[in-house]
Structure formats: C-alpha cells, structure tokens
Short mmCIF file of C-alpha atoms and ligand atoms in Angstrom, two decimals:
data_model
loop_
_atom_site.label_atom_id
_atom_site.label_comp_id
_atom_site.label_asym_id
_atom_site.label_seq_id
_atom_site.Cartn_x
_atom_site.Cartn_y
_atom_site.Cartn_z
CA MET A 1 89.72 -137.06 -78.67
CA GLY A 2 86.98 -137.33 -81.24
CA ASP A 3 83.91 -135.19 -81.17
CA LYS A 4 81.46 -137.54 -79.52
CA ARG A 5 77.87 -136.49 -79.22
CA VAL A 6 76.05 -138.13 -76.40
CA ALA A 7 72.35 -138.54 -76.98
CA ARG A 8 70.21 -138.34 -73.92
CA GLY A 9 67.12 -140.31 -73.05
CA ARG A 10 66.49 -143.56 -74.84
CA ARG A 11 68.55 -142.78 -77.87
CA PRO A 12 71.92 -144.37 -78.36
CA GLU A 13 75.21 -142.63 -78.28
CA LEU A 14 76.41 -141.54 -81.69
CA VAL A 15 79.93 -142.74 -82.12
CA ASP A 16 82.44 -141.61 -84.71
CA ASP A 17 83.81 -144.31 -87.00
CA ALA A 18 85.85 -146.26 -84.49
CA PRO A 19 89.25 -147.00 -86.00
CA GLY A 20 90.36 -150.58 -85.47
CA GLY A 21 86.85 -151.67 -84.47
CA ALA A 22 87.26 -150.93 -80.79
CA ALA A 23 84.96 -153.04 -78.61
CA SER A 24 81.85 -151.07 -77.74
CA ALA A 25 79.76 -150.92 -74.62
CA PRO A 26 76.94 -153.42 -74.18
CA PRO A 27 73.52 -152.13 -75.13
CA SER A 28 71.30 -150.51 -72.55
CA SER A 29 68.13 -150.79 -74.67
CA PHE A 30 66.26 -153.86 -75.88
CA VAL A 31 67.04 -152.99 -79.50
CA GLU A 32 70.14 -150.94 -80.22
CA VAL A 33 71.41 -150.27 -83.73
CA ARG A 34 74.80 -148.63 -83.96
CA ASP A 35 76.34 -147.16 -87.06
CA LEU A 36 74.72 -149.76 -89.29
CA ARG A 37 75.95 -149.87 -92.87
CA ILE A 38 74.54 -152.21 -95.51
CA HIS A 39 76.23 -151.86 -98.88
CA PHE A 40 75.67 -153.93 -102.02
CA PRO A 41 78.49 -154.24 -104.54
CA THR A 42 76.97 -154.18 -108.05
CA ASP A 43 78.30 -153.84 -111.60
CA ASP A 44 77.51 -150.14 -111.50
CA GLY A 45 79.23 -149.50 -108.19
CA ILE A 46 78.56 -149.91 -104.48
CA VAL A 47 74.95 -149.22 -103.49
CA LYS A 48 75.04 -147.65 -100.03
CA SER A 49 71.49 -148.58 -99.05
CA VAL A 50 72.07 -147.96 -95.35
CA ASP A 51 75.02 -145.80 -94.43
CA GLY A 52 75.54 -145.12 -90.74
CA LEU A 53 72.22 -145.60 -88.98
CA SER A 54 71.80 -145.62 -85.18
CA PHE A 55 68.69 -145.93 -83.05
CA ALA A 56 67.31 -147.60 -79.93
CA LEU A 57 64.00 -149.07 -78.89
CA GLU A 58 62.51 -150.53 -75.70
CA ARG A 59 59.89 -153.26 -75.34
CA GLY A 60 56.33 -151.98 -75.36
CA ARG A 61 57.32 -149.01 -77.53
CA THR A 62 57.08 -148.23 -81.21
CA LEU A 63 59.62 -146.61 -83.49
CA GLY A 64 58.33 -145.31 -86.82
CA ILE A 65 60.87 -145.32 -89.64
CA VAL A 66 59.70 -142.98 -92.38
CA GLY A 67 61.04 -141.93 -95.74
CA GLU A 68 60.29 -141.96 -99.45
CA SER A 69 60.65 -145.08 -101.50
CA GLY A 70 64.30 -146.06 -101.91
CA SER A 71 65.55 -144.48 -98.70
CA GLY A 72 66.75 -147.79 -97.24
CA LYS A 73 63.85 -148.71 -94.95
CA SER A 74 63.34 -152.28 -96.15
CA VAL A 75 67.05 -152.98 -96.32
CA THR A 76 67.25 -151.83 -92.69
CA SER A 77 64.41 -154.11 -91.60
CA LEU A 78 65.80 -157.15 -93.39
CA GLY A 79 69.18 -156.32 -91.85
CA ILE A 80 67.72 -156.43 -88.36
CA LEU A 81 66.32 -159.87 -89.13
CA GLY A 82 69.83 -160.89 -90.16
CA LEU A 83 68.74 -161.66 -93.69
CA HIS A 84 71.60 -159.82 -95.37
CA ASN A 85 74.36 -161.44 -93.40
CA ARG A 86 74.92 -164.36 -95.72
CA ARG A 87 74.09 -162.59 -98.95
CA ASN A 88 76.05 -160.42 -101.25
CA ALA A 89 75.79 -157.51 -98.84
CA ARG A 90 78.51 -155.85 -96.82
CA VAL A 91 77.10 -155.35 -93.36
CA SER A 92 78.91 -153.46 -90.62
CA GLY A 93 78.01 -151.86 -87.34
CA GLU A 94 75.97 -153.46 -84.57
CA ILE A 95 72.36 -154.58 -84.26
CA TRP A 96 71.62 -155.60 -80.69
CA VAL A 97 68.34 -157.39 -80.09
CA GLY A 98 67.76 -158.69 -76.57
CA GLY A 99 71.48 -158.90 -75.84
CA THR A 100 72.62 -160.53 -79.11
CA ASP A 101 74.44 -158.64 -81.84
CA ILE A 102 72.82 -159.84 -85.07
CA VAL A 103 75.70 -158.57 -87.21
CA GLY A 104 78.32 -160.58 -85.35
CA ALA A 105 76.27 -163.66 -84.43
CA ASP A 106 76.49 -166.99 -86.22
CA PRO A 107 73.69 -167.85 -88.66
CA GLU A 108 72.18 -170.52 -86.41
CA THR A 109 71.80 -168.09 -83.50
CA VAL A 110 70.16 -165.55 -85.78
CA ARG A 111 67.86 -168.17 -87.26
CA LYS A 112 66.66 -169.09 -83.76
CA LEU A 113 66.02 -165.45 -82.91
CA ARG A 114 63.95 -165.06 -86.06
CA GLY A 115 60.42 -166.16 -85.36
CA ARG A 116 60.87 -166.48 -81.63
CA THR A 117 62.42 -163.19 -80.52
CA MET A 118 61.67 -161.15 -83.62
CA SER A 119 59.34 -161.48 -86.55
CA MET A 120 58.15 -159.43 -89.43
CA ILE A 121 55.04 -158.52 -91.33
CA PHE A 122 55.31 -157.34 -94.91
CA GLN A 123 53.27 -155.21 -97.22
CA ASP A 124 52.26 -158.19 -99.29
CA PRO A 125 51.18 -161.25 -97.33
CA LEU A 126 51.16 -163.35 -100.50
CA SER A 127 54.92 -163.01 -100.67
CA SER A 128 55.42 -164.39 -97.19
CA MET A 129 52.66 -167.00 -97.17
CA HIS A 130 52.91 -170.13 -99.20
CA PRO A 131 50.07 -170.42 -101.73
CA PHE A 132 49.89 -174.22 -101.58
CA TYR A 133 49.40 -174.62 -97.83
CA THR A 134 46.44 -173.62 -95.72
CA VAL A 135 46.80 -170.59 -93.49
CA GLY A 136 46.44 -172.86 -90.45
CA LYS A 137 49.17 -175.23 -91.53
CA GLN A 138 51.57 -172.33 -91.99
CA ILE A 139 50.91 -170.97 -88.52
CA VAL A 140 51.20 -174.48 -87.08
CA GLU A 141 54.57 -175.01 -88.77
CA ALA A 142 55.90 -171.63 -87.69
CA TYR A 143 54.78 -172.31 -84.12
CA ARG A 144 56.24 -175.82 -83.97
CA VAL A 145 59.66 -174.70 -85.13
CA HIS A 146 60.07 -172.96 -81.79
CA ASN A 147 57.66 -174.86 -79.54
CA ASP A 148 57.80 -178.54 -78.80
CA VAL A 149 54.07 -179.27 -78.98
CA SER A 150 51.80 -181.70 -80.79
CA LYS A 151 50.04 -180.77 -84.05
CA GLN A 152 46.72 -180.69 -82.18
CA VAL A 153 47.99 -178.19 -79.63
CA ALA A 154 49.57 -176.07 -82.36
CA ARG A 155 46.34 -176.12 -84.37
CA LYS A 156 44.39 -174.94 -81.33
CA HIS A 157 46.94 -172.17 -80.94
CA ALA A 158 46.58 -171.22 -84.63
CA ILE A 159 42.79 -170.98 -84.30
CA ASP A 160 43.21 -168.95 -81.14
CA MET A 161 45.63 -166.54 -82.88
CA LEU A 162 43.35 -166.13 -85.92
CA GLY A 163 40.52 -165.26 -83.54
CA ARG A 164 42.71 -162.78 -81.66
CA VAL A 165 43.52 -160.86 -84.84
CA GLY A 166 39.81 -160.56 -85.62
CA ILE A 167 39.23 -163.25 -88.22
CA PRO A 168 35.60 -164.35 -87.92
CA ASN A 169 34.90 -168.05 -87.59
CA PRO A 170 38.58 -168.96 -87.13
CA ALA A 171 37.92 -172.67 -86.52
CA LYS A 172 36.70 -172.88 -90.09
CA ARG A 173 38.96 -170.30 -91.77
CA VAL A 174 42.04 -172.07 -90.40
CA ASP A 175 41.69 -174.59 -93.23
CA ASP A 176 41.45 -171.95 -95.99
CA TYR A 177 44.26 -171.20 -98.41
CA PRO A 178 45.74 -167.67 -98.48
CA HIS A 179 43.97 -166.79 -101.76
CA GLN A 180 40.61 -167.50 -100.11
CA PHE A 181 41.18 -164.58 -97.75
CA SER A 182 40.49 -160.93 -98.66
CA GLY A 183 43.48 -158.55 -98.60
CA GLY A 184 42.67 -157.27 -95.12
CA MET A 185 42.03 -160.75 -93.74
CA ARG A 186 45.26 -162.00 -95.26
CA GLN A 187 47.10 -159.17 -93.55
CA ARG A 188 45.51 -160.24 -90.26
CA ALA A 189 46.48 -163.85 -90.90
CA MET A 190 50.07 -162.77 -91.48
CA ILE A 191 50.01 -160.81 -88.25
CA ALA A 192 48.67 -163.93 -86.51
CA MET A 193 51.55 -165.91 -87.99
CA ALA A 194 54.11 -163.29 -86.98
CA LEU A 195 52.73 -163.12 -83.46
CA SER A 196 52.22 -166.84 -82.99
CA CYS A 197 55.56 -167.20 -81.23
CA ASP A 198 55.06 -164.17 -79.03
CA PRO A 199 57.94 -162.14 -80.51
CA GLU A 200 59.55 -159.45 -78.40
CA LEU A 201 60.28 -157.42 -81.52
CA LEU A 202 57.86 -157.04 -84.39
CA ILE A 203 58.96 -155.32 -87.58
CA ALA A 204 56.12 -154.15 -89.77
CA ASP A 205 57.28 -153.03 -93.24
CA GLU A 206 54.53 -151.00 -94.92
CA PRO A 207 51.93 -153.31 -93.33
CA THR A 208 48.95 -151.31 -94.50
CA THR A 209 50.13 -149.75 -97.75
CA ALA A 210 48.11 -152.11 -99.95
CA LEU A 211 44.91 -151.73 -97.89
CA ASP A 212 42.08 -149.25 -98.05
CA VAL A 213 41.87 -146.60 -95.37
CA THR A 214 39.26 -148.32 -93.21
CA VAL A 215 41.05 -151.65 -93.11
CA GLN A 216 44.31 -149.79 -92.59
CA ALA A 217 42.91 -148.16 -89.45
CA GLN A 218 41.64 -151.54 -88.19
CA ILE A 219 45.04 -153.18 -88.69
CA LEU A 220 46.80 -150.33 -86.89
CA ASP A 221 44.33 -150.63 -83.98
CA LEU A 222 44.97 -154.32 -83.90
CA LEU A 223 48.74 -153.85 -83.76
CA ARG A 224 48.32 -151.37 -80.92
CA ASP A 225 46.15 -153.81 -78.92
CA LEU A 226 48.47 -156.72 -79.53
CA GLN A 227 51.45 -154.63 -78.53
CA GLN A 228 49.85 -153.92 -75.17
CA GLU A 229 49.05 -157.57 -74.70
CA PHE A 230 52.47 -158.92 -75.71
CA ASN A 231 54.57 -155.92 -74.63
CA SER A 232 56.46 -156.15 -77.90
CA ALA A 233 58.75 -153.56 -79.36
CA ILE A 234 57.48 -152.51 -82.79
CA ILE A 235 59.39 -151.01 -85.68
CA MET A 236 56.81 -149.53 -88.01
CA ILE A 237 58.21 -148.82 -91.45
CA THR A 238 56.27 -146.65 -93.85
CA HIS A 239 56.50 -143.89 -96.44
CA ASP A 240 53.39 -142.35 -94.88
CA LEU A 241 53.87 -140.09 -91.85
CA GLY A 242 50.14 -140.39 -91.11
CA VAL A 243 50.51 -144.09 -90.36
CA VAL A 244 53.14 -143.51 -87.71
CA ALA A 245 51.53 -140.47 -86.16
CA GLU A 246 49.23 -142.33 -83.80
CA LEU A 247 51.09 -145.56 -83.30
CA SER A 248 54.69 -144.46 -82.73
CA ASP A 249 56.53 -143.09 -79.74
CA ASP A 250 59.58 -142.03 -81.71
CA ILE A 251 60.18 -141.27 -85.37
CA LEU A 252 63.30 -141.77 -87.43
CA VAL A 253 63.21 -139.95 -90.76
CA MET A 254 65.45 -141.58 -93.38
CA TYR A 255 66.85 -139.99 -96.49
CA GLY A 256 69.35 -141.60 -98.82
CA GLY A 257 70.24 -144.40 -96.41
CA ARG A 258 70.79 -142.13 -93.41
CA ALA A 259 68.75 -140.60 -90.63
CA VAL A 260 68.08 -136.90 -91.12
CA GLU A 261 65.84 -136.48 -88.08
CA TYR A 262 65.25 -138.60 -84.97
CA ALA A 263 62.75 -137.38 -82.42
CA SER A 264 59.70 -138.14 -80.33
CA VAL A 265 56.47 -138.08 -82.30
CA ASP A 266 55.50 -134.88 -80.55
CA ASP A 267 58.71 -133.13 -81.58
CA ALA A 268 58.67 -134.56 -85.11
CA PHE A 269 55.16 -133.28 -85.74
CA HIS A 270 55.18 -130.04 -83.77
CA ARG A 271 58.80 -128.88 -83.78
CA PRO A 272 60.50 -130.63 -86.70
CA LEU A 273 64.02 -129.41 -87.40
CA HIS A 274 64.80 -130.78 -90.85
CA PRO A 275 63.56 -129.39 -94.18
CA TYR A 276 62.96 -132.93 -95.45
CA THR A 277 60.62 -133.65 -92.52
CA TRP A 278 58.82 -130.39 -93.35
CA GLY A 279 58.41 -131.68 -96.89
CA LEU A 280 57.00 -134.98 -95.69
CA LEU A 281 54.55 -133.17 -93.42
CA GLY A 282 53.49 -130.98 -96.34
CA SER A 283 52.82 -133.99 -98.52
CA MET A 284 50.59 -135.71 -95.96
CA PRO A 285 46.90 -135.96 -96.78
CA ARG A 286 44.81 -134.09 -94.25
CA LEU A 287 41.65 -135.84 -93.12
CA ASP A 288 40.35 -132.72 -91.46
CA ARG A 289 40.44 -130.71 -94.68
CA GLU A 290 38.25 -130.47 -97.73
CA ARG A 291 38.80 -133.10 -100.35
CA THR A 292 40.10 -130.31 -102.53
CA ALA A 293 43.03 -129.63 -100.20
CA ARG A 294 46.00 -130.35 -102.39
CA LEU A 295 48.98 -132.40 -101.40
CA ASN A 296 52.36 -130.88 -101.99
CA PRO A 297 54.77 -133.60 -102.92
CA ILE A 298 58.43 -132.78 -102.44
CA LYS A 299 59.84 -131.70 -105.78
CA GLY A 300 62.67 -133.67 -107.33
CA SER A 301 63.70 -137.21 -106.60
CA PRO A 302 65.79 -139.02 -103.96
CA PRO A 303 69.54 -139.30 -104.51
CA SER A 304 71.28 -142.18 -106.20
CA LEU A 305 72.71 -144.46 -103.53
CA ILE A 306 75.63 -145.34 -105.74
CA ASN A 307 77.07 -141.88 -106.26
CA VAL A 308 75.81 -140.23 -103.13
CA PRO A 309 76.48 -136.53 -103.52
CA GLN A 310 79.15 -134.99 -101.38
CA GLY A 311 77.61 -132.76 -98.77
CA CYS A 312 73.96 -132.92 -97.76
CA ALA A 313 72.06 -135.53 -99.77
CA PHE A 314 68.89 -133.47 -99.55
CA ASN A 315 70.57 -130.25 -100.70
CA PRO A 316 69.51 -130.45 -104.38
CA ARG A 317 65.85 -130.54 -103.30
CA CYS A 318 66.07 -128.23 -100.32
CA ALA A 319 64.07 -125.01 -100.64
CA PHE A 320 66.40 -123.32 -98.16
CA ARG A 321 69.75 -124.35 -99.53
CA ASP A 322 70.72 -120.76 -100.27
CA LEU A 323 70.72 -120.04 -96.58
CA ASN A 324 73.65 -122.17 -95.54
CA ASP A 325 76.71 -120.50 -97.10
CA GLY A 326 77.36 -123.30 -99.57
CA ARG A 327 78.30 -125.71 -96.79
CA SER A 328 75.63 -128.19 -97.79
CA GLU A 329 77.26 -128.68 -101.18
CA THR A 330 80.55 -129.84 -99.76
CA GLU A 331 80.12 -130.96 -96.17
CA ARG A 332 77.83 -133.73 -95.01
CA PRO A 333 75.79 -132.62 -92.00
CA GLU A 334 76.01 -135.05 -89.10
CA LEU A 335 73.06 -136.02 -86.96
CA VAL A 336 73.37 -133.93 -83.80
CA GLU A 337 71.25 -133.58 -80.73
CA LEU A 338 69.74 -130.10 -80.79
CA GLU A 339 67.31 -130.47 -77.91
CA PRO A 340 67.09 -133.32 -75.39
CA GLY A 341 66.13 -136.42 -77.38
CA HIS A 342 65.81 -134.52 -80.65
CA GLN A 343 68.41 -135.02 -83.37
CA ALA A 344 68.66 -133.62 -86.86
CA ALA A 345 71.28 -133.41 -89.61
CA CYS A 346 71.19 -129.99 -91.28
CA HIS A 347 73.60 -127.08 -91.79
CA LEU A 348 70.97 -124.37 -91.49
CA PRO A 349 71.45 -122.37 -88.29
CA LEU A 350 69.11 -123.76 -85.65
CA ASP A 351 67.47 -120.39 -84.92
CA LYS A 352 66.80 -119.96 -88.63
CA ARG A 353 65.14 -123.38 -88.81
CA ARG A 354 62.94 -122.63 -85.81
CA GLU A 355 61.96 -119.33 -87.35
CA LEU A 356 61.23 -120.87 -90.78
CA TRP A 357 59.09 -123.57 -89.18
CA GLU A 358 57.03 -121.09 -87.21
CA SER A 359 56.67 -118.40 -89.83
CA GLU A 360 56.70 -120.19 -93.19
CA ILE A 361 56.15 -123.92 -92.91
CA ARG A 362 53.69 -124.52 -90.09
CA PRO A 363 51.13 -121.91 -91.21
CA LYS A 364 50.87 -123.58 -94.61
CA LEU A 365 50.35 -127.12 -93.35
N1 LIG B 401 70.13 -156.68 -103.04
C1 LIG B 401 70.29 -155.43 -103.45
N2 LIG B 401 71.28 -155.12 -104.31
C2 LIG B 401 71.48 -153.85 -104.74
N3 LIG B 401 70.73 -152.80 -104.34
C3 LIG B 401 69.74 -153.04 -103.48
C4 LIG B 401 69.46 -154.36 -102.98
N4 LIG B 401 68.39 -154.29 -102.13
C5 LIG B 401 68.04 -152.98 -102.11
N5 LIG B 401 68.83 -152.24 -102.91
C6 LIG B 401 68.74 -150.78 -103.13
O1 LIG B 401 68.78 -150.13 -101.88
C7 LIG B 401 67.98 -148.96 -101.88
C8 LIG B 401 67.05 -148.93 -100.71
O2 LIG B 401 66.06 -149.92 -100.89
P1 LIG B 401 64.90 -150.19 -99.86
O3 LIG B 401 65.45 -150.40 -98.50
O4 LIG B 401 64.09 -151.30 -100.41
O5 LIG B 401 64.08 -148.83 -99.91
P2 LIG B 401 62.69 -148.48 -99.18
O6 LIG B 401 62.98 -147.32 -98.30
O7 LIG B 401 61.77 -148.10 -100.30
O8 LIG B 401 62.22 -149.69 -98.44
C9 LIG B 401 67.29 -148.94 -103.23
O9 LIG B 401 68.00 -148.06 -104.06
C10 LIG B 401 67.41 -150.36 -103.72
O10 LIG B 401 67.44 -150.41 -105.12
MG1 LIG B 402 60.46 -150.79 -98.67
#
C-alpha cells in the first residue's frame, strides 16, 4: 500500500492523495486540517495558495503559523472560516472544527459556526469594523446574532467585554465610533468583538503587525489571559517568529503554500530541521542584542504560486542546495516526521542538517 507516515502526538496523520476520495477517519483533535488545498483559477493560471496543508490543534492551545508574506497564511485562515467555499476558489481536503467539516458543510452551518464557535481578529480593525456604527453597537449586533437576549443585556455584555480587554472607562467608550479609538484600543475592541460570543477557536491574522512594540506585547498578554479564561484554541498567524515564540505551543512554518516544518515551539527554536526556518530565525530582531546587531533577511524572494517550481520550492534560495545531490531540483520533499512530533520537508540528510545547525547556524544567531 501507499507510504503512509503516521505522526505521533497531537499532530494528524499525513495521508497520501486518496484516490476516489475515500472516507476518512473522524478527527481526534478539536481542529484538524487534512490535506487542505485552496486554488484560485486566474487569467494567468491557477494560483496554488494553499497546496496540501495538514495540522491539528486542541482547545486551550495555540498554533503559530509563520511564513513570509505571500506564503498562504491568510488564505488558510479565511479557509478555516469557510469564507472561500462560495467564492471563485477551489477548496479540497478537510477542515474539522469541533466535529464539523467546514469544507463539506452547507453554507448555513458554516455561517452559524462563524462567530459562535470560531472567530477572527485581523491586522487592521478598520477593515472589520464598520465606520458608521459605534463600537458598542457592533459588539451588540454580533452578540445578538447568536444569543437571544435584549439590547440592554447585550449592551451590558459589550461594556463588560470592553472592560475585560482593558479599555478604560468602557461604559463611556462603548458609544464611540471606531475612528475615535487609537490603533491599540481599536485592536482591543476588535478582540472584544471576536470574543463576545465565547468562541472555541480564535484565529488571529497578524493581530499586532500594525502596532508598536509595547502595545504589541500588551495585546499578546491579553490574548494569553483570555485564552486561559475561555479555554479557546488559538491560531496565531504572523510573519514574525518573535510573536509566536512566547504565545504558541506548536509552530507550523509555511513556504509557498505548504508546510516545510511543523514542531513544538521548543523544537522549532532549539532544534529546527529546515533551512527556511533557520533563515527565519536569522532574520529575527534580537531584543537582547545591541541596536547595531544586524538582521539577516533571507536572500531572494518567495516562489510564484502559479508556476511552482518542480522539486523543493525553497531550493533556489537555499544556502545548502549543493549538498543534496540535485534531488531538490526535481523531487518535491514531503513533510516527514523525523523525531516524535517534529516534521520537516527537506532532502538534506538529517545528520547533515543537525550538524549544520549546531556548527554553522546556531552559533551565528
Ligand atoms: N482571491 C485570490 N485570487 C488569486 N490569488 C489569491 C487570492 N487570494 C490570495 N491570493 C494569492 O495567494 C497567495 C497567498 O496569499 P496570502 O494567504 O494572503 O499570503 P500571506 O501568507 O501573506 O497571508 C498570494 O500569492 C496571493 O496573491
Ligand atoms: Mg496575510
């Protein structure tokens, strides 16, 4: 039979393309994404924004999805919310959230899950908040869609939520319009809105990218506290490894619409097994260093998602591509489990990678 790799621990089984769409086993985790593909037909060709992604997440835990701009992170998050299903996208695979497969479910079921079971915070609150309605009214409306309560009760709840996310004087600010809030306060208000229905899954797509470092740290603290209180599962999406370092339990590194490394935070930071992850670590600002410490961005740019190169998508930028006998030019490396709970997709011999990490990469970080 096929060459099935069984991932241990919390991570889902990686399944080969199942011919004939054989029925798959029910999920064992709260969130389980299996072989997700989201492709967009365009005039220039098919954009393979997400091309075979699998991961799993339990309530009360956080998965960080990291990768450069254009790696498919936002398309993945909108896919989980079911927002591509009715659009021009071709979606295949499975997205299980609390026992429902979002890909296969009817639009009404998905609409009900959105807001109640899962909700999202975006980088730019102005794009998800309506400029003409007060912040309070928007939270009230969002709450009443899923809860059969009076406007008074919903308003009390809105004030309570604004207070919980650290907005001073919430009973007064509830009647402000979004533009009357500062960037950081607006981000808090959006978090209040996203959490008003007590979602079991919260997806945060670059939630702090537009904020300065101090406010960023406050928002991340807030998310951590709220997660404990609500026991929500969080998917934290960011291009910045630093943001996920403290908050996440697991990290999924995306490149060109696929996962290149999937590991616990500890493994991803201390024993990473993919040259792209090494590059991301090298390009992270270091708070414990002099201001003069230079960042080393990864040279080159991410692949086109229309004409994805044969072989390893990272190969053209990989500093170690000469070490894998030309395989990376022709053969796409699959994500394989190399250590319990630690997966990576790379043709370099594992011993060589471990040696490079210890002797060349880590000492320079
Ligand atoms: N509706 C769409 N039609 C065509 N291409 C799209 C669409 N949405 C996203 N893409 C493309 O998919 C790729 C991944 O985008 P995205 O998920 O937004 O990346 P990021 O990792 O920066 O969040 C990009 O190349 C983007 O241009
Ligand atoms: Mg994005």
